[in-house]
PDB file of C-alpha atoms in Angstrom:
ATOM      1  CA  MET A 183     -77.257 106.949 -75.950  1.00 43.00           C
ATOM      2  CA  LEU A 184     -74.039 109.017 -74.712  1.00 43.00           C
ATOM      3  CA  ILE A 185     -75.903 110.086 -71.566  1.00 45.00           C
ATOM      4  CA  PHE A 186     -77.228 106.952 -70.655  1.00 41.00           C
ATOM      5  CA  LYS A 187     -73.889 105.407 -70.731  1.00 43.00           C
ATOM      6  CA  PHE A 188     -73.123 108.306 -67.810  1.00 42.00           C
ATOM      7  CA  LEU A 189     -75.691 107.665 -65.789  1.00 42.00           C
ATOM      8  CA  ILE A 190     -74.743 103.551 -65.547  1.00 44.00           C
ATOM      9  CA  ILE A 191     -71.480 104.728 -65.139  1.00 43.00           C
ATOM     10  CA  THR A 192     -72.195 107.261 -62.386  1.00 40.00           C
ATOM     11  CA  ILE A 193     -74.313 104.591 -60.862  1.00 46.00           C
ATOM     12  CA  ARG A 194     -71.649 102.433 -60.458  1.00 54.00           C
ATOM     13  CA  VAL A 195     -69.088 104.502 -59.123  1.00 60.00           C
ATOM     14  CA  ASN A 196     -71.424 105.657 -56.473  1.00 76.00           C
ATOM     15  CA  MET A 197     -71.668 102.217 -55.342  1.00 89.00           C
ATOM     16  CA  ASP A 198     -70.087 100.252 -52.313  1.00 95.00           C
ATOM     17  CA  VAL A 199     -69.235  96.704 -52.396  1.00 97.00           C
ATOM     18  CA  ALA A 200     -69.605  93.956 -48.645  1.00 98.00           C
ATOM     19  CA  VAL A 201     -69.460  90.426 -48.933  1.00 98.00           C
ATOM     20  CA  PHE A 202     -70.578  88.601 -45.776  1.00 98.00           C
ATOM     21  CA  GLY A 203     -71.517  84.939 -45.277  1.00 97.00           C
ATOM     22  CA  ALA A 204     -74.203  84.335 -42.732  1.00 96.00           C
ATOM     23  CA  GLY A 205     -75.140  80.444 -43.888  1.00 94.00           C
ATOM     24  CA  CYS A 206     -77.039  79.397 -46.743  1.00 94.00           C
ATOM     25  CA  PHE A 207     -76.600  82.327 -49.056  1.00 96.00           C
ATOM     26  CA  TRP A 208     -80.112  81.755 -50.025  1.00 95.00           C
ATOM     27  CA  CYS A 209     -81.351  83.461 -46.964  1.00 94.00           C
ATOM     28  CA  VAL A 210     -78.663  86.057 -47.237  1.00 96.00           C
ATOM     29  CA  GLU A 211     -79.376  87.369 -50.593  1.00 97.00           C
ATOM     30  CA  ALA A 212     -83.601  87.627 -49.593  1.00 96.00           C
ATOM     31  CA  ILE A 213     -83.202  89.276 -46.635  1.00 96.00           C
ATOM     32  CA  PHE A 214     -80.304  92.143 -47.983  1.00 97.00           C
ATOM     33  CA  SER A 215     -82.660  92.356 -51.009  1.00 96.00           C
ATOM     34  CA  GLN A 216     -84.804  93.882 -48.643  1.00 93.00           C
ATOM     35  CA  LEU A 217     -82.599  97.073 -47.649  1.00 95.00           C
ATOM     36  CA  ASP A 218     -82.958 100.470 -49.028  1.00 94.00           C
ATOM     37  CA  GLY A 219     -79.958 101.421 -50.585  1.00 95.00           C
ATOM     38  CA  VAL A 220     -78.751  97.496 -51.299  1.00 96.00           C
ATOM     39  CA  GLN A 221     -78.495  97.318 -55.475  1.00 95.00           C
ATOM     40  CA  THR A 222     -77.720  94.385 -56.004  1.00 96.00           C
ATOM     41  CA  VAL A 223     -77.123  91.064 -54.090  1.00 97.00           C
ATOM     42  CA  GLU A 224     -74.891  88.525 -56.013  1.00 97.00           C
ATOM     43  CA  SER A 225     -74.754  84.806 -54.128  1.00 98.00           C
ATOM     44  CA  GLY A 226     -70.909  83.209 -54.469  1.00 97.00           C
ATOM     45  CA  TYR A 227     -68.350  81.509 -53.217  1.00 97.00           C
ATOM     46  CA  CYS A 228     -64.894  83.326 -51.052  1.00 96.00           C
ATOM     47  CA  GLY A 229     -62.305  82.419 -48.533  1.00 96.00           C
ATOM     48  CA  GLY A 230     -60.948  78.919 -50.467  1.00 95.00           C
ATOM     49  CA  HIS A 231     -57.981  77.398 -51.929  1.00 96.00           C
ATOM     50  CA  VAL A 232     -59.617  76.380 -55.551  1.00 95.00           C
ATOM     51  CA  LYS A 233     -59.674  78.283 -58.335  1.00 96.00           C
ATOM     52  CA  ASN A 234     -63.231  78.599 -59.567  1.00 96.00           C
ATOM     53  CA  PRO A 235     -65.064  76.209 -57.021  1.00 96.00           C
ATOM     54  CA  THR A 236     -68.772  74.961 -58.025  1.00 95.00           C
ATOM     55  CA  TYR A 237     -71.377  74.482 -55.523  1.00 96.00           C
ATOM     56  CA  GLN A 238     -70.849  70.797 -55.351  1.00 94.00           C
ATOM     57  CA  ASP A 239     -67.177  71.592 -55.178  1.00 94.00           C
ATOM     58  CA  ILE A 240     -67.400  73.353 -52.239  1.00 94.00           C
ATOM     59  CA  CYS A 241     -70.569  71.348 -50.504  1.00 92.00           C
ATOM     60  CA  ASN A 242     -67.503  68.193 -49.351  1.00 89.00           C
ATOM     61  CA  GLY A 243     -66.644  70.567 -47.648  1.00 86.00           C
ATOM     62  CA  ASN A 244     -62.278  71.032 -49.297  1.00 89.00           C
ATOM     63  CA  THR A 245     -62.033  73.641 -51.267  1.00 95.00           C
ATOM     64  CA  GLY A 246     -62.215  76.333 -47.980  1.00 95.00           C
ATOM     65  CA  HIS A 247     -65.088  78.441 -49.819  1.00 97.00           C
ATOM     66  CA  ALA A 248     -67.768  79.812 -48.139  1.00 97.00           C
ATOM     67  CA  GLU A 249     -71.039  80.450 -49.602  1.00 97.00           C
ATOM     68  CA  VAL A 250     -71.617  84.338 -49.400  1.00 98.00           C
ATOM     69  CA  CYS A 251     -73.005  87.444 -50.882  1.00 98.00           C
ATOM     70  CA  ARG A 252     -71.477  90.730 -52.539  1.00 98.00           C
ATOM     71  CA  ILE A 253     -73.656  93.310 -51.688  1.00 98.00           C
ATOM     72  CA  ALA A 254     -73.648  96.529 -53.905  1.00 97.00           C
ATOM     73  CA  PHE A 255     -74.566  99.234 -52.200  1.00 97.00           C
ATOM     74  CA  ASN A 256     -74.556 103.910 -51.267  1.00 96.00           C
ATOM     75  CA  PRO A 257     -73.332 104.639 -48.347  1.00 96.00           C
ATOM     76  CA  LYS A 258     -75.152 107.827 -49.215  1.00 94.00           C
ATOM     77  CA  THR A 259     -78.405 105.643 -48.159  1.00 95.00           C
ATOM     78  CA  VAL A 260     -77.170 102.533 -46.083  1.00 96.00           C
ATOM     79  CA  SER A 261     -73.439 102.699 -44.522  1.00 97.00           C
ATOM     80  CA  PHE A 262     -71.350 100.041 -44.236  1.00 98.00           C
ATOM     81  CA  GLU A 263     -72.105  99.570 -40.286  1.00 97.00           C
ATOM     82  CA  LYS A 264     -75.374  99.114 -40.385  1.00 97.00           C
ATOM     83  CA  LEU A 265     -75.344  96.498 -43.030  1.00 97.00           C
ATOM     84  CA  LEU A 266     -72.907  94.756 -40.105  1.00 97.00           C
ATOM     85  CA  ILE A 267     -75.652  95.368 -38.270  1.00 96.00           C
ATOM     86  CA  HIS A 268     -78.097  93.814 -39.990  1.00 95.00           C
ATOM     87  CA  PHE A 269     -75.621  90.966 -40.698  1.00 97.00           C
ATOM     88  CA  PHE A 270     -75.078  90.202 -36.916  1.00 96.00           C
ATOM     89  CA  LYS A 271     -79.027  89.980 -36.752  1.00 93.00           C
ATOM     90  CA  ILE A 272     -79.592  87.659 -39.279  1.00 93.00           C
ATOM     91  CA  HIS A 273     -77.766  84.654 -38.428  1.00 94.00           C
ATOM     92  CA  ASN A 274     -75.700  83.109 -35.469  1.00 95.00           C
ATOM     93  CA  PRO A 275     -71.871  84.625 -35.521  1.00 97.00           C
ATOM     94  CA  THR A 276     -71.291  82.152 -32.273  1.00 97.00           C
ATOM     95  CA  THR A 277     -71.273  78.748 -33.999  1.00 95.00           C
ATOM     96  CA  LEU A 278     -68.469  77.342 -36.231  1.00 94.00           C
ATOM     97  CA  ASN A 279     -69.798  76.064 -39.209  1.00 94.00           C
ATOM     98  CA  ARG A 280     -72.815  76.253 -38.727  1.00 92.00           C
ATOM     99  CA  GLN A 281     -76.339  77.996 -39.180  1.00 91.00           C
ATOM    100  CA  GLY A 282     -79.238  76.252 -38.190  1.00 87.00           C
ATOM    101  CA  ASN A 283     -79.599  72.657 -39.862  1.00 86.00           C
ATOM    102  CA  ASP A 284     -76.982  74.363 -42.219  1.00 90.00           C
ATOM    103  CA  ILE A 285     -73.854  72.123 -41.379  1.00 92.00           C
ATOM    104  CA  GLY A 286     -69.888  72.730 -42.971  1.00 93.00           C
ATOM    105  CA  THR A 287     -67.370  75.056 -43.489  1.00 94.00           C
ATOM    106  CA  GLN A 288     -69.251  76.550 -46.174  1.00 96.00           C
ATOM    107  CA  TYR A 289     -71.990  77.727 -43.891  1.00 96.00           C
ATOM    108  CA  ARG A 290     -69.102  79.835 -41.756  1.00 96.00           C
ATOM    109  CA  SER A 291     -69.970  83.516 -40.019  1.00 97.00           C
ATOM    110  CA  ALA A 292     -67.409  85.887 -42.568  1.00 98.00           C
ATOM    111  CA  ILE A 293     -66.883  89.180 -42.913  1.00 98.00           C
ATOM    112  CA  PHE A 294     -64.592  89.698 -46.158  1.00 98.00           C
ATOM    113  CA  TYR A 295     -63.675  92.934 -46.206  1.00 98.00           C
ATOM    114  CA  VAL A 296     -62.599  95.200 -49.265  1.00 96.00           C
ATOM    115  CA  ASN A 297     -60.618  97.636 -47.440  1.00 97.00           C
ATOM    116  CA  ASP A 298     -58.984  98.841 -44.149  1.00 97.00           C
ATOM    117  CA  GLU A 299     -62.049 100.903 -43.236  1.00 97.00           C
ATOM    118  CA  GLN A 300     -64.368  98.021 -43.391  1.00 98.00           C
ATOM    119  CA  LYS A 301     -61.978  95.550 -41.157  1.00 98.00           C
ATOM    120  CA  ASN A 302     -61.730  98.267 -38.953  1.00 98.00           C
ATOM    121  CA  THR A 303     -65.447  98.722 -38.494  1.00 98.00           C
ATOM    122  CA  SER A 304     -66.559  95.228 -38.601  1.00 98.00           C
ATOM    123  CA  ASN A 305     -63.239  94.638 -35.444  1.00 98.00           C
ATOM    124  CA  LYS A 306     -65.224  97.198 -33.636  1.00 98.00           C
ATOM    125  CA  LEU A 307     -68.459  96.409 -33.932  1.00 98.00           C
ATOM    126  CA  ILE A 308     -67.348  92.481 -32.727  1.00 98.00           C
ATOM    127  CA  LYS A 309     -65.474  94.917 -29.952  1.00 97.00           C
ATOM    128  CA  ASP A 310     -68.408  96.303 -29.329  1.00 97.00           C
ATOM    129  CA  LEU A 311     -71.173  93.557 -29.461  1.00 97.00           C
ATOM    130  CA  THR A 312     -68.944  91.560 -27.356  1.00 97.00           C
ATOM    131  CA  LYS A 313     -68.305  93.649 -24.441  1.00 96.00           C
ATOM    132  CA  ASN A 314     -72.165  94.085 -24.379  1.00 96.00           C
ATOM    133  CA  ASN A 315     -72.774  90.769 -24.113  1.00 94.00           C
ATOM    134  CA  ILE A 316     -75.271  91.006 -26.907  1.00 95.00           C
ATOM    135  CA  PHE A 317     -74.635  87.225 -27.569  1.00 95.00           C
ATOM    136  CA  ASN A 318     -74.279  84.166 -24.693  1.00 94.00           C
ATOM    137  CA  ASN A 319     -70.751  82.761 -26.322  1.00 96.00           C
ATOM    138  CA  PRO A 320     -67.808  84.687 -28.475  1.00 97.00           C
ATOM    139  CA  ILE A 321     -68.387  85.646 -31.519  1.00 97.00           C
ATOM    140  CA  ILE A 322     -66.148  83.348 -33.771  1.00 97.00           C
ATOM    141  CA  THR A 323     -66.895  85.630 -36.786  1.00 98.00           C
ATOM    142  CA  GLU A 324     -63.886  85.255 -39.658  1.00 97.00           C
ATOM    143  CA  VAL A 325     -62.939  88.863 -41.059  1.00 98.00           C
ATOM    144  CA  THR A 326     -60.515  88.621 -43.852  1.00 97.00           C
ATOM    145  CA  LYS A 327     -59.153  90.711 -46.605  1.00 97.00           C
ATOM    146  CA  LEU A 328     -61.409  89.713 -50.103  1.00 97.00           C
ATOM    147  CA  GLU A 329     -59.214  88.005 -52.410  1.00 95.00           C
ATOM    148  CA  THR A 330     -61.556  86.384 -54.602  1.00 96.00           C
ATOM    149  CA  PHE A 331     -65.501  86.212 -54.970  1.00 97.00           C
ATOM    150  CA  TYR A 332     -66.310  83.471 -57.765  1.00 97.00           C
ATOM    151  CA  ILE A 333     -70.236  84.345 -58.183  1.00 97.00           C
ATOM    152  CA  ALA A 334     -72.644  80.946 -57.689  1.00 97.00           C
ATOM    153  CA  GLU A 335     -73.935  78.971 -60.444  1.00 96.00           C
ATOM    154  CA  ASP A 336     -77.215  81.004 -62.366  1.00 96.00           C
ATOM    155  CA  TYR A 337     -79.835  79.307 -60.537  1.00 95.00           C
ATOM    156  CA  HIS A 338     -78.262  80.646 -56.758  1.00 96.00           C
ATOM    157  CA  GLN A 339     -78.856  84.111 -57.705  1.00 97.00           C
ATOM    158  CA  ASN A 340     -82.807  85.778 -56.595  1.00 96.00           C
ATOM    159  CA  TYR A 341     -83.119  82.271 -55.640  1.00 96.00           C
ATOM    160  CA  TYR A 342     -86.245  83.276 -53.190  1.00 95.00           C
ATOM    161  CA  LYS A 343     -87.251  85.621 -55.385  1.00 95.00           C
ATOM    162  CA  ASN A 344     -87.317  82.650 -58.224  1.00 96.00           C
ATOM    163  CA  ASN A 345     -88.664  80.055 -56.045  1.00 95.00           C
ATOM    164  CA  SER A 346     -90.715  81.592 -53.458  1.00 94.00           C
ATOM    165  CA  ASN A 347     -92.932  77.887 -53.413  1.00 95.00           C
ATOM    166  CA  ALA A 348     -90.122  75.384 -53.128  1.00 95.00           C
ATOM    167  CA  PRO A 349     -90.382  74.150 -49.513  1.00 94.00           C
ATOM    168  CA  TYR A 350     -86.911  75.628 -48.464  1.00 92.00           C
ATOM    169  CA  CYS A 351     -88.108  78.798 -49.375  1.00 92.00           C
ATOM    170  CA  LYS A 352     -91.246  78.405 -47.371  1.00 94.00           C
ATOM    171  CA  ALA A 353     -89.718  76.912 -44.330  1.00 92.00           C
ATOM    172  CA  VAL A 354     -86.638  78.173 -43.870  1.00 91.00           C
ATOM    173  CA  ILE A 355     -85.921  81.569 -46.066  1.00 92.00           C
ATOM    174  CA  LYS A 356     -89.673  83.078 -45.470  1.00 93.00           C
ATOM    175  CA  PRO A 357     -89.897  83.318 -41.546  1.00 90.00           C
ATOM    176  CA  LYS A 358     -86.312  84.468 -41.554  1.00 90.00           C
ATOM    177  CA  ILE A 359     -87.498  87.860 -43.783  1.00 92.00           C
ATOM    178  CA  ASN A 360     -90.631  87.953 -41.829  1.00 89.00           C
ATOM    179  CA  LYS A 361     -88.386  88.147 -38.977  1.00 86.00           C
ATOM    180  CA  PHE A 362     -86.097  90.511 -40.390  1.00 86.00           C
ATOM    181  CA  LEU A 363     -88.736  92.938 -41.176  1.00 84.00           C
ATOM    182  CA  ASP A 364     -90.895  93.120 -38.331  1.00 80.00           C
ATOM    183  CA  LYS A 365     -87.240  93.917 -36.332  1.00 61.00           C
ATOM    184  CA  SER A 366     -85.907  96.305 -38.709  1.00 52.00           C
ATOM    185  CA  ASN A 367     -89.163  98.863 -38.628  1.00 47.00           C
TER     186      ASN A 367
END
């Protein structure tokens, strides 16, 4: 039993965390769950001024929260920079408060950094993408220090995995996963 507890602690210690908002968290969770080196992806809320928000609260657009995913990853397998590159590939970081048909401040493009290294890496990549004209319009991704992550309700966790036959999953998430997997190989 002691060896088992040691292994769990070791696994957690070797993980880093990234927090991204790139539109609907169901899509973000489904895509990042595909990556080697990602241990867990949790849907939640960040960046607002209301404590313990619910999905209904953030949908009204008055809490200031974004739908985000907290990604636990092994930096020996996948770097934060590589996660950032995927982050910029899976959404449009030039649209204000919108990803496709999902409209509102909760769908904004956001990086919630946990340390100065993540902040600097994020800002450098945005600068490089801008310099190289990767996008037709200016990148408006918010880069903000992570203050509080509120985990979303249980039914939002592993949404695509648990609801892959739902219309939204078939029409929106599945094509995004297919596109992502085609480009990442």
